[in-house]
PDB file of C-alpha atoms in Angstrom:
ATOM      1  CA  UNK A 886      -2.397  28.841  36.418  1.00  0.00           C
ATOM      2  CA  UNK A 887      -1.107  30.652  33.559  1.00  0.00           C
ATOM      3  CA  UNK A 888      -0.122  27.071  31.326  1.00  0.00           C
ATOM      4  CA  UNK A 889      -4.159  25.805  31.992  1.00  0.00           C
ATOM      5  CA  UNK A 890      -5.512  29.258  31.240  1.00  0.00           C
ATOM      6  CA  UNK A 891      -3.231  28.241  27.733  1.00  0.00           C
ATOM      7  CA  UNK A 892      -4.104  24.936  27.410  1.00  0.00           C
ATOM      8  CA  UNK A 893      -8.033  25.066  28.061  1.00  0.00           C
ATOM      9  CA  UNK A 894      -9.158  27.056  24.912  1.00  0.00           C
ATOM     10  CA  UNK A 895      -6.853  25.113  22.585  1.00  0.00           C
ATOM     11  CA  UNK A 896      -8.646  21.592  24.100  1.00  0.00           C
ATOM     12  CA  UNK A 897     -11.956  23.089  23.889  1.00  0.00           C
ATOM     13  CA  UNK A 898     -11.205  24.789  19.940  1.00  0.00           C
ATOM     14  CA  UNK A 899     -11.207  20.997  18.410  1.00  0.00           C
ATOM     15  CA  UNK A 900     -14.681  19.870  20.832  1.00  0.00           C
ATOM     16  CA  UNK A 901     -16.391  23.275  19.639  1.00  0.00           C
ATOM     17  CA  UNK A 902     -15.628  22.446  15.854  1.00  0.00           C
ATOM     18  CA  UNK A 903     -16.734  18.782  16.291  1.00  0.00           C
ATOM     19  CA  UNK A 904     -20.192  19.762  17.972  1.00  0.00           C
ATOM     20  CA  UNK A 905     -20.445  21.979  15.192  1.00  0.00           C
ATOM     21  CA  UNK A 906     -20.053  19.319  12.400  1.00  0.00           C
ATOM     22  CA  UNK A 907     -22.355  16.905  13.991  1.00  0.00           C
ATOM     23  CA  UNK A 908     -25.330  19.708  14.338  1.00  0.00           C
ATOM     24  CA  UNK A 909     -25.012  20.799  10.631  1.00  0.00           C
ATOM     25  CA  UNK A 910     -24.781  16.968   9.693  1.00  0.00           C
ATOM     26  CA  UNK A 911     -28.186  16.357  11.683  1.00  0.00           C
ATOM     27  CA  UNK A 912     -29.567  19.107  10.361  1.00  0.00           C
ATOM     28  CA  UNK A 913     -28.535  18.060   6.729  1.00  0.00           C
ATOM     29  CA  UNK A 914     -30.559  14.233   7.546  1.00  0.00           C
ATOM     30  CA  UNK A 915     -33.373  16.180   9.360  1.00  0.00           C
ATOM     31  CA  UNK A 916     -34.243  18.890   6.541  1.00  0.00           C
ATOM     32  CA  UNK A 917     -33.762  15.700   3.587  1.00  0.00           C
ATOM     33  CA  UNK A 918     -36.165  13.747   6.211  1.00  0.00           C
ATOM     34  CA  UNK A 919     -38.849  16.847   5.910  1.00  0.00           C
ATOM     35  CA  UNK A 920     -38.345  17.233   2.014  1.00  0.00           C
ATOM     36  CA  UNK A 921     -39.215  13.764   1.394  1.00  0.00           C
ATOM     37  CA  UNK A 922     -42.085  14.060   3.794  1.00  0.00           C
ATOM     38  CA  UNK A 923     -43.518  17.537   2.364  1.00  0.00           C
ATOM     39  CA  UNK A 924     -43.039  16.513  -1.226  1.00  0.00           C
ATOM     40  CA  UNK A 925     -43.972  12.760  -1.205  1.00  0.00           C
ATOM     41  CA  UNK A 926     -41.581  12.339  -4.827  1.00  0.00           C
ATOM     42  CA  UNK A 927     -43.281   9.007  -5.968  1.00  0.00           C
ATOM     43  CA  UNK A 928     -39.813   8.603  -8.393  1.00  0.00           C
ATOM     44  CA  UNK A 929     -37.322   8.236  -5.307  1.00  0.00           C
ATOM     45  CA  UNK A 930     -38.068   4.468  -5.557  1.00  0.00           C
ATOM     46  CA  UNK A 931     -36.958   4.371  -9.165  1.00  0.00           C
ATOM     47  CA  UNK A 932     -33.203   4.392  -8.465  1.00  0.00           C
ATOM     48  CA  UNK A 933     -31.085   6.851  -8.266  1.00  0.00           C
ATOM     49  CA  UNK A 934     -30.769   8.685 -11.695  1.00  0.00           C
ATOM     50  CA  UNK A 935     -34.293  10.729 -10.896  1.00  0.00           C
ATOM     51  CA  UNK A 936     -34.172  13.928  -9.473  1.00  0.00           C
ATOM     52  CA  UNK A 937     -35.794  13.462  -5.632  1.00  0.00           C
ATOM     53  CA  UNK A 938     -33.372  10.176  -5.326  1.00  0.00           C
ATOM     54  CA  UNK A 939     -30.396  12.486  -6.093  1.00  0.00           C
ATOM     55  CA  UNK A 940     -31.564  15.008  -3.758  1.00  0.00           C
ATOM     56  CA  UNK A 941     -32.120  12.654  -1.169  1.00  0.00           C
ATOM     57  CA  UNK A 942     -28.805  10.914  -1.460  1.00  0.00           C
ATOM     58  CA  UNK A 943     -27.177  14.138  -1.756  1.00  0.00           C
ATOM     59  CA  UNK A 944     -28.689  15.459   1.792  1.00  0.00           C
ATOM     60  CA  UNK A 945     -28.227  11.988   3.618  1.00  0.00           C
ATOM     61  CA  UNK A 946     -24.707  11.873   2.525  1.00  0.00           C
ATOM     62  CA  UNK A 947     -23.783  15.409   3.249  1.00  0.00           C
ATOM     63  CA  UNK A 948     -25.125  14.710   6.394  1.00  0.00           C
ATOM     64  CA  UNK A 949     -23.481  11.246   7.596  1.00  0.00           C
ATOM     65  CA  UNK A 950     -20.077  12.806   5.801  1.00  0.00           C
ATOM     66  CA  UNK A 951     -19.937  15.699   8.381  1.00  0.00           C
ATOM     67  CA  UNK A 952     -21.029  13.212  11.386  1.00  0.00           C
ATOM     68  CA  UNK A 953     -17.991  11.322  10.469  1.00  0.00           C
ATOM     69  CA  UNK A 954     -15.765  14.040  10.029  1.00  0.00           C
ATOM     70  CA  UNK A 955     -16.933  14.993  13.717  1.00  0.00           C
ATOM     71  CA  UNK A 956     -16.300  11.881  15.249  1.00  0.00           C
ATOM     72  CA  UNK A 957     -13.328  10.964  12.836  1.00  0.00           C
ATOM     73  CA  UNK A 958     -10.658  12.172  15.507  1.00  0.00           C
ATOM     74  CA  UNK A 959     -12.347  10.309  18.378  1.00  0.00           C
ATOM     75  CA  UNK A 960     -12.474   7.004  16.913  1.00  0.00           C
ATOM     76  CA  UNK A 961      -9.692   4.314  17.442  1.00  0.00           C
ATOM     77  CA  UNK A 962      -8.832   2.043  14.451  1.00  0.00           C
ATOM     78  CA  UNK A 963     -10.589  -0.683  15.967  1.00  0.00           C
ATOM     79  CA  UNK A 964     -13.850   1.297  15.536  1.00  0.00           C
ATOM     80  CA  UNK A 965     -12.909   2.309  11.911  1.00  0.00           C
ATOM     81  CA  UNK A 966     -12.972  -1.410  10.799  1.00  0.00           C
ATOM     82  CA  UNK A 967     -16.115  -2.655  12.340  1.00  0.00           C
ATOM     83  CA  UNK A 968     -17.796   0.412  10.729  1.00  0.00           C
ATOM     84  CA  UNK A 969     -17.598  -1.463   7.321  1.00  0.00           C
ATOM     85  CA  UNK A 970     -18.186  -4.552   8.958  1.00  0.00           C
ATOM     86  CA  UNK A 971     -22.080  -3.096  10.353  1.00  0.00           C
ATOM     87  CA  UNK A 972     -22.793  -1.754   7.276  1.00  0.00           C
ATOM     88  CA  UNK A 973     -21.918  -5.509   5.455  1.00  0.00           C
ATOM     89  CA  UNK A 974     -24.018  -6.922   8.422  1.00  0.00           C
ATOM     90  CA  UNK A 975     -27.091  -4.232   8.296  1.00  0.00           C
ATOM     91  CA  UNK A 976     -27.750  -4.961   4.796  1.00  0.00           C
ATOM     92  CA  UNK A 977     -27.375  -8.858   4.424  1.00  0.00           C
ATOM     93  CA  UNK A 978     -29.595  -9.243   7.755  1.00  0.00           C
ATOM     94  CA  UNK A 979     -32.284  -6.252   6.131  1.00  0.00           C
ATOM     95  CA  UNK A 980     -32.681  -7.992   2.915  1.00  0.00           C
ATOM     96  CA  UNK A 981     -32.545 -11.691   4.161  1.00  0.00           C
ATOM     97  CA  UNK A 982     -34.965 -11.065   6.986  1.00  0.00           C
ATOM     98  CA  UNK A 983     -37.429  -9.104   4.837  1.00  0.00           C
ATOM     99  CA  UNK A 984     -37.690 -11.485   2.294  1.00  0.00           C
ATOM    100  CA  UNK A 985     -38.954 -13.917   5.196  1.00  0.00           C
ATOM    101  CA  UNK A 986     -42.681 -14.115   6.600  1.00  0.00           C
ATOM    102  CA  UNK A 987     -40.808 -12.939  10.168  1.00  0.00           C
ATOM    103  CA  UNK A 988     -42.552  -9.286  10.499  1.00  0.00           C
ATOM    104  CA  UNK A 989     -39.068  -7.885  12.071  1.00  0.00           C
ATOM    105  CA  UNK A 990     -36.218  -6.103  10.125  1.00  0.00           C
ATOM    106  CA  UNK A 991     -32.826  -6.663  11.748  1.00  0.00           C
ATOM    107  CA  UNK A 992     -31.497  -4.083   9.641  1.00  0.00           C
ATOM    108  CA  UNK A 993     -30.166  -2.033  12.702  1.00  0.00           C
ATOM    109  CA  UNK A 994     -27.473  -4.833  14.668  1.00  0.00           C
ATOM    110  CA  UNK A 995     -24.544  -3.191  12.848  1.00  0.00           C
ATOM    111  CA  UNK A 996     -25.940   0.468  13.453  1.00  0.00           C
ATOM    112  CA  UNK A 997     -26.516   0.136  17.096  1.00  0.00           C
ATOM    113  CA  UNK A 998     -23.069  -1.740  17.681  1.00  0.00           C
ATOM    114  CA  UNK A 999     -21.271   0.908  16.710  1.00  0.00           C
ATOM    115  CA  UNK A1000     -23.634   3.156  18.711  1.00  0.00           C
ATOM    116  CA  UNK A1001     -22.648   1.291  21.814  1.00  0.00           C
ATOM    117  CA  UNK A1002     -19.081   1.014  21.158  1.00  0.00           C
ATOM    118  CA  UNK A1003     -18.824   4.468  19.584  1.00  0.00           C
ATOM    119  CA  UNK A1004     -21.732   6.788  20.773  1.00  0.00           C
ATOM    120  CA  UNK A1005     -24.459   8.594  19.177  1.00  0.00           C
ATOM    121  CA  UNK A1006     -22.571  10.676  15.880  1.00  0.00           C
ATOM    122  CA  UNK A1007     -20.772   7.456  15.137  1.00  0.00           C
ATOM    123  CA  UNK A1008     -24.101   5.462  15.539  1.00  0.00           C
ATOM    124  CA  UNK A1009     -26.162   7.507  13.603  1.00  0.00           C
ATOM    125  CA  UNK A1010     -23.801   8.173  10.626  1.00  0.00           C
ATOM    126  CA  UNK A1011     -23.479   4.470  10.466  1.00  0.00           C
ATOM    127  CA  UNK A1012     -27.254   4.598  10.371  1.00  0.00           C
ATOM    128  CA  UNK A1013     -27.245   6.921   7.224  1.00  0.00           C
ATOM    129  CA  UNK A1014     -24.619   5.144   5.371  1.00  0.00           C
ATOM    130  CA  UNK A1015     -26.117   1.577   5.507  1.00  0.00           C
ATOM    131  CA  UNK A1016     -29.101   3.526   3.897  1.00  0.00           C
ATOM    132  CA  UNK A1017     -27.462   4.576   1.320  1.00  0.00           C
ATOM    133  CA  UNK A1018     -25.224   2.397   0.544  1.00  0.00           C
ATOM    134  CA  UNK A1019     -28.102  -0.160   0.440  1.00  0.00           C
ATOM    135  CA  UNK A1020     -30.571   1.763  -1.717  1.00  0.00           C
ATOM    136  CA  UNK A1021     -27.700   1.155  -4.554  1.00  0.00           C
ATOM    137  CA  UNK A1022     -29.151  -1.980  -4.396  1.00  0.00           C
ATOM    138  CA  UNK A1023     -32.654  -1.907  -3.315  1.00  0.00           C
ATOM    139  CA  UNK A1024     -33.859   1.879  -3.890  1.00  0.00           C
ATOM    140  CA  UNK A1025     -36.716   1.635  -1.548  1.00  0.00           C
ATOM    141  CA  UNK A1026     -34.425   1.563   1.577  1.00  0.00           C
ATOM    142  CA  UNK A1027     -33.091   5.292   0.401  1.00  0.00           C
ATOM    143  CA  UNK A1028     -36.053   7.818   2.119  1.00  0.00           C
ATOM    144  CA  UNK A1029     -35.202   5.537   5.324  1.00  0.00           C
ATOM    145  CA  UNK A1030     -31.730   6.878   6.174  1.00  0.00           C
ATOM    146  CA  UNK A1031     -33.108   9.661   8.867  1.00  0.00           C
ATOM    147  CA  UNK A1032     -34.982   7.425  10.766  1.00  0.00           C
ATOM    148  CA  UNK A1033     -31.835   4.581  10.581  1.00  0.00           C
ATOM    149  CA  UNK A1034     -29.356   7.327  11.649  1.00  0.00           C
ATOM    150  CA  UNK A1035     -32.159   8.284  14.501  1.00  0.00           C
ATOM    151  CA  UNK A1036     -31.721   4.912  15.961  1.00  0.00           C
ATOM    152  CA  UNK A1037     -27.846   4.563  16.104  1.00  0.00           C
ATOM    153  CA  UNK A1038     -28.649   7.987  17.983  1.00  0.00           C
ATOM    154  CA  UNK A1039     -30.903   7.241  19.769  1.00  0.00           C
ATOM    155  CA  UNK A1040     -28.799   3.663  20.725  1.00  0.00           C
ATOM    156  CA  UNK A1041     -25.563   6.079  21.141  1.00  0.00           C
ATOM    157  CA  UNK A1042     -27.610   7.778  23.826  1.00  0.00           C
ATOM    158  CA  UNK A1043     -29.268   4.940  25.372  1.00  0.00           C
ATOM    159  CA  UNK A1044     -25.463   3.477  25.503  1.00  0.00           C
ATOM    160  CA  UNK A1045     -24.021   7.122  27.296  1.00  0.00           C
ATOM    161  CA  UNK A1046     -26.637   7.197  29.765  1.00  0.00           C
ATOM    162  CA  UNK A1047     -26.196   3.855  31.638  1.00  0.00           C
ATOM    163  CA  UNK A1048     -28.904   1.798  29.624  1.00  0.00           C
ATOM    164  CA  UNK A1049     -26.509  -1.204  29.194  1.00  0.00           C
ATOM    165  CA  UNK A1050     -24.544  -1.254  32.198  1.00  0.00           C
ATOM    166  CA  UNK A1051     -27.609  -3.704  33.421  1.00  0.00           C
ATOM    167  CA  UNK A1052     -28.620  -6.482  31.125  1.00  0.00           C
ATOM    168  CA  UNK A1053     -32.378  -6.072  31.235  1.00  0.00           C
ATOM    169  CA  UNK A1054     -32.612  -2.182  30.657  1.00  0.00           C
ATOM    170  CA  UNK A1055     -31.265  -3.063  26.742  1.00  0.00           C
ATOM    171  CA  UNK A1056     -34.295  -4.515  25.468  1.00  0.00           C
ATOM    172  CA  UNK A1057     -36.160  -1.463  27.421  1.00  0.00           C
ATOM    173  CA  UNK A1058     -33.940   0.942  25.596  1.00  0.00           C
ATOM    174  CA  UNK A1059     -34.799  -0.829  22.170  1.00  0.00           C
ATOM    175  CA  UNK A1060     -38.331  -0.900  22.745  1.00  0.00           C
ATOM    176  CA  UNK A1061     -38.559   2.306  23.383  1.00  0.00           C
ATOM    177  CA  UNK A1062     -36.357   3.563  20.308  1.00  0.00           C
ATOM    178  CA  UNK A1063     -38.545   1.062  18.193  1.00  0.00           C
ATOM    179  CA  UNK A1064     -41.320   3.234  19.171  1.00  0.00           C
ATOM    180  CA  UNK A1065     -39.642   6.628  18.005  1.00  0.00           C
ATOM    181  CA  UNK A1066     -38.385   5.119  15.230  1.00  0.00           C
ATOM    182  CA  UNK A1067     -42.107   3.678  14.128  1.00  0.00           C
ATOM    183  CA  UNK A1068     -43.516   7.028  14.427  1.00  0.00           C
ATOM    184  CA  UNK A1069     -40.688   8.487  12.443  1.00  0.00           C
ATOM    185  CA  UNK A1070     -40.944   6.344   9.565  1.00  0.00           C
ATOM    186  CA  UNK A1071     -44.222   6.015   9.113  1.00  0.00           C
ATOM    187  CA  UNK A1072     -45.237   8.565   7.161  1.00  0.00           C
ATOM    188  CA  UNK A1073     -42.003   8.342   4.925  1.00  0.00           C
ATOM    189  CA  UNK A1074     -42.915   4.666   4.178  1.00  0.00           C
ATOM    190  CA  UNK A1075     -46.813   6.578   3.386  1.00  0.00           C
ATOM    191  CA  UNK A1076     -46.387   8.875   1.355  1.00  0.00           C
ATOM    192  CA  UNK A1077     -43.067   8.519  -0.346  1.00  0.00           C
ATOM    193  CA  UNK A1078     -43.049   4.446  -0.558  1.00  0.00           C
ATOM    194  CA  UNK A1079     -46.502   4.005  -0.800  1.00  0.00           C
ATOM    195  CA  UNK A1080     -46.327   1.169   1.738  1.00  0.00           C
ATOM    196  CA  UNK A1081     -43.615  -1.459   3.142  1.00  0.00           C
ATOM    197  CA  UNK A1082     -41.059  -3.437   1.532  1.00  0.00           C
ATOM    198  CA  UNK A1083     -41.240  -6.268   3.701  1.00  0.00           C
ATOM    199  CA  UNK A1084     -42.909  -9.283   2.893  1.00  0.00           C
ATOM    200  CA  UNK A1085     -44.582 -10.128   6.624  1.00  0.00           C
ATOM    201  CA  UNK A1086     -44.627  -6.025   7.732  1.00  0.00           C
ATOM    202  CA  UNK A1087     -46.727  -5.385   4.052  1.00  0.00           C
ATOM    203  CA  UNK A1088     -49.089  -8.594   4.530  1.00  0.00           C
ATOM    204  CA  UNK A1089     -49.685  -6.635   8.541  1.00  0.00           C
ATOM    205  CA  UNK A1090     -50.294  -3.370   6.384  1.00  0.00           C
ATOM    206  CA  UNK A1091     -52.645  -5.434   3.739  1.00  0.00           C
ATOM    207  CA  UNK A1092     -54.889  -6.384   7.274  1.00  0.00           C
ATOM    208  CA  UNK A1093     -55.122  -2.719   8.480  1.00  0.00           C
ATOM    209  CA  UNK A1094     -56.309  -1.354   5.207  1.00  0.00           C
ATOM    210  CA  UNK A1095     -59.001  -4.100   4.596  1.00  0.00           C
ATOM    211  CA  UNK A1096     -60.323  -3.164   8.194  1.00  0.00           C
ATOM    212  CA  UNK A1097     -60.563   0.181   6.886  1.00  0.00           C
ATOM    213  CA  UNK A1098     -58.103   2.066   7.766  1.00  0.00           C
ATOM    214  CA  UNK A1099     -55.899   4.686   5.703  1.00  0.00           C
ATOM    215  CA  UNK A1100     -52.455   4.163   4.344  1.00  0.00           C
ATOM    216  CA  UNK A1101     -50.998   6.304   7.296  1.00  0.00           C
ATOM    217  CA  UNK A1102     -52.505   4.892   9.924  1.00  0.00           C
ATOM    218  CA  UNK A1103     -51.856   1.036   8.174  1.00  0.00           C
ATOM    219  CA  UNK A1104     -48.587   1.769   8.467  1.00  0.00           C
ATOM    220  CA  UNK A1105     -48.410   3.607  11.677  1.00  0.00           C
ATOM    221  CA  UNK A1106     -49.942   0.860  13.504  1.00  0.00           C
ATOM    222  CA  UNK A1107     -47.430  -1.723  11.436  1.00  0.00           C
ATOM    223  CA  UNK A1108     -44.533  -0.294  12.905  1.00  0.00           C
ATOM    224  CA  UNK A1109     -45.423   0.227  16.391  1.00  0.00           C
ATOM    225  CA  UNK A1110     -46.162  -3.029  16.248  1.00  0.00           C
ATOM    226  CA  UNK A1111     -43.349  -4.410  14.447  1.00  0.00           C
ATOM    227  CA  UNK A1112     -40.345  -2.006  15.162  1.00  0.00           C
ATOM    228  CA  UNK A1113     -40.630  -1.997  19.080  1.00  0.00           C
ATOM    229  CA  UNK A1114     -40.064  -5.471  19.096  1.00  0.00           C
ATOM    230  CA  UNK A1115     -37.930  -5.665  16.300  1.00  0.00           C
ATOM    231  CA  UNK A1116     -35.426  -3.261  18.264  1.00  0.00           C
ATOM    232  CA  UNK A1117     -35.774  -4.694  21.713  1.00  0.00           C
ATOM    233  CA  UNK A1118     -34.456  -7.770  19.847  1.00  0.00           C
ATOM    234  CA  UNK A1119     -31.599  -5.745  18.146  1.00  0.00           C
ATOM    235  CA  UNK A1120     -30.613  -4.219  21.443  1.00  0.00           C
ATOM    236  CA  UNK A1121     -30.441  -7.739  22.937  1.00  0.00           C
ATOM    237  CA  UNK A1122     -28.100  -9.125  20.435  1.00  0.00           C
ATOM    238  CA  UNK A1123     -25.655  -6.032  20.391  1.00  0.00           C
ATOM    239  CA  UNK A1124     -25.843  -6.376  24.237  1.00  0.00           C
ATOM    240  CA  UNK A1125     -24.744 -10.012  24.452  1.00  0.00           C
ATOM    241  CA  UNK A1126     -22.301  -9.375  21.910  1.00  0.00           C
ATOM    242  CA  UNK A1127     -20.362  -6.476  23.557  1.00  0.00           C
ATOM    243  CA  UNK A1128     -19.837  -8.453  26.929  1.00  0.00           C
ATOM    244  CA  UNK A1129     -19.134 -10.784  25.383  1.00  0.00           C
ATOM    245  CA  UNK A1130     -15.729  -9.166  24.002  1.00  0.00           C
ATOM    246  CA  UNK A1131     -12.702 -10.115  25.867  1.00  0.00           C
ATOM    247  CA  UNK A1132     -12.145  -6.871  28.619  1.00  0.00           C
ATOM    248  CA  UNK A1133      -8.874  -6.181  26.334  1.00  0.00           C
ATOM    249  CA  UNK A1134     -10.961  -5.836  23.405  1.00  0.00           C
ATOM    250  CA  UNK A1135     -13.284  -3.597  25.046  1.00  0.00           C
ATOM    251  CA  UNK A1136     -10.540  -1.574  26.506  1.00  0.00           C
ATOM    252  CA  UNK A1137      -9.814  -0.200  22.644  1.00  0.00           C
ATOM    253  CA  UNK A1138     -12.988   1.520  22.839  1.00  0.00           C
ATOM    254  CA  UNK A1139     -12.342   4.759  24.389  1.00  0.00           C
ATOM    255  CA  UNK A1140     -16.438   5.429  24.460  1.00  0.00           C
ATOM    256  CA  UNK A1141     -16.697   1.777  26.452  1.00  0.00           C
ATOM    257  CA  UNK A1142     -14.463   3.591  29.259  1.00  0.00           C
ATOM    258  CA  UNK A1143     -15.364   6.797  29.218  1.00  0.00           C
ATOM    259  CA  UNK A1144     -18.766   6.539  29.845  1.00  0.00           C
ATOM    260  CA  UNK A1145     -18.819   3.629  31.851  1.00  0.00           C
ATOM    261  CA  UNK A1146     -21.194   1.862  29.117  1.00  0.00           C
ATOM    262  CA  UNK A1147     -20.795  -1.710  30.551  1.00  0.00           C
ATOM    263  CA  UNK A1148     -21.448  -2.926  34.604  1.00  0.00           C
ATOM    264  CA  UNK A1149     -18.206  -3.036  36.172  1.00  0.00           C
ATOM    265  CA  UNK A1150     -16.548  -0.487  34.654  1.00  0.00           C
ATOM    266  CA  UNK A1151     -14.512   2.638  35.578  1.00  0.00           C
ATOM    267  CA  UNK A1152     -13.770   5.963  33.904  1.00  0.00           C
ATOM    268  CA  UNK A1153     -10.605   5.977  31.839  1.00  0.00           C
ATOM    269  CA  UNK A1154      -8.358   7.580  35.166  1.00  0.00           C
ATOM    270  CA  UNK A1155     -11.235   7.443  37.337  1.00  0.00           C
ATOM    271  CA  UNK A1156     -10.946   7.349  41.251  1.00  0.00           C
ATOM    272  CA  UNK A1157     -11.149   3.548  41.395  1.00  0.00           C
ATOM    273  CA  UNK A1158      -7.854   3.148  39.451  1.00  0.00           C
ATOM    274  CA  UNK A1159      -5.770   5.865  41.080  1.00  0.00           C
ATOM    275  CA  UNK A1160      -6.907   4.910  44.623  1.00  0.00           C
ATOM    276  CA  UNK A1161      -5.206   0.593  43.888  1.00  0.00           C
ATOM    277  CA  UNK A1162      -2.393   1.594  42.048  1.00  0.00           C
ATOM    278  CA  UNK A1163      -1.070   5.565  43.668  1.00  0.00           C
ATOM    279  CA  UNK A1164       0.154   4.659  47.372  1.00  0.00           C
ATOM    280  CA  UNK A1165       1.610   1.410  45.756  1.00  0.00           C
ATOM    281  CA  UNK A1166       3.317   3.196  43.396  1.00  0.00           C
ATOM    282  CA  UNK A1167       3.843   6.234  45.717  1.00  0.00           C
ATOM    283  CA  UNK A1168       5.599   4.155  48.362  1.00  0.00           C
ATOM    284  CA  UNK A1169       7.869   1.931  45.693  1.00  0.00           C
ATOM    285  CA  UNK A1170       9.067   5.238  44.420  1.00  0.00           C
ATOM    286  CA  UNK A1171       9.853   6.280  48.089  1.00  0.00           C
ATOM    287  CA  UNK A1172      11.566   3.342  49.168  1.00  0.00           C
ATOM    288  CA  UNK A1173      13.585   3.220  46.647  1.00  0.00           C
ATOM    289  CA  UNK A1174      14.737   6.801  46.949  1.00  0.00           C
ATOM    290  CA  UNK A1175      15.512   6.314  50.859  1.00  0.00           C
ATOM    291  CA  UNK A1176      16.422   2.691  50.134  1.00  0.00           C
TER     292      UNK A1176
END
């Protein structure tokens, strides 16, 4: 009694300190989300050397740095490499793809794989940093971190709660996220962009405002149009890609196991384990002490 009484608070010290981080960094990408929003700065899109583009990087940064601070201890090193990796993958498939006449993104495959192999802080500080490491090369993509880190949260989630562990519920999970996402985004790509950057998703935007309506509701009906499907599609791809890692792989993903993200799998010292291998073991160890 007395060495778990000990033990407890020192476990649950480190957990407190994480949830901490990851609240302050959400709030960081939240309140940078509502300046941009409130204060529509037309010069964000001019690079980063004006004022609101510094402020913006500054908040989306602060915020994915504490995210991965919080999930820093948690992560194996296999997770640490593919986070590079998604970010490399995010932006080539973002700027290929909306250079294209396709009215989808694909800018999220990298966030929402390390959602599902790493949870929801790891997802949606991913999220942030493909943002803003991207905007150093396309500036437009900057006021766009909070709703990119929403969806490796948002995945992260979806991933926790059992949304993978059948095949079909993925795109259902995406869809759904595409919607939140849309409505999110919309009036950052309004009032602070002025529009889309996308060739096909600006031409969709073009065909709402000739019918009339306004730049908000273009664009709002753009992306519940576009980004629903868009991340059904995303959620599909990450999907066939995680089962279709070898189980050792998967096994280096302590998220994978302790959630049970994937059909057919057990907690990390769950029931199932302890039940096959304990009398087996039990009874070796007791035959050989009587043997």
């Amino acid at each position: 009694m007395s060495s778990s009484s000990l033990t407890l608070p020192s476990q649950e010290r480190p957990a407190a300190r994480r949830r901490v981080l990851e609240i302050l960094g959400a709030l960081a990408i939240a309140a940078t989300y509502v300046y941009l929003v409130l204060n529509q700065p037309a010069d964000i899109t001019g690079g980063p050397g004006s004022a609101s583009a510094l402020i913006a990087l500054t908040g989306f940064l602060a915020g994915a740095v504490l995210l991965i601070i919080a999930v820093l201890p948690t992560l194996p090193a296999s997770t640490l490499v593919l986070i590079p990796v998604a970010l490399v993958l995010n932006i080539v498939l973002g700027q290929f793809v909306g250079s294209t006449l396709v009215p989808f993104y694909l800018d999220a495959i990298g966030t929402v794989l390390i959602a599902v192999l790493a949870g929801p802080a790891a997802g949606a500080a991913t999220g942030a940093l493909s943002s803003i490491v991207w905007s150093f090369f396309n500036p437009t993509v900057l006021p766009f971190a909070a709703g990119a880190a929403l969806i490796g949260c948002l995945a992260g989630l979806a991933a926790r709660y059992g949304l993978f562990r059948r095949f079909y519920l993925a795109p259902v999970a995406g869809f759904v996220t595409g919607i939140i996402a849309g409505v999110v985004s919309a009036p950052v790509a309004a009032f602070v962009f002025g529009g889309t950057s996308g060739v096909a998703t600006g031409a969709i935007v073009s065909a709402f405002r000739a019918m009339g309506d306004t730049l908000l509701a273009a664009i709002t009906k753009q992306a519940l149009l576009s980004d629903p499907m868009d991340k059904a599609i995303v959620f599909t791809i990450v999907a066939i890609l995680v089962y279709a890692l070898p189980r050792r792989s998967r096994g280096q993903f302590p998220f994978l196991r302790r959630h049970r993200v994937l059909a057919g799998q057990t907690p990390a010292g769950g029931p199932v384990q302890s039940s096959a291998q304990g009398p087996v073991q039990g009874n070796a160890q007791d035959s050989a002490r009587n043997g």
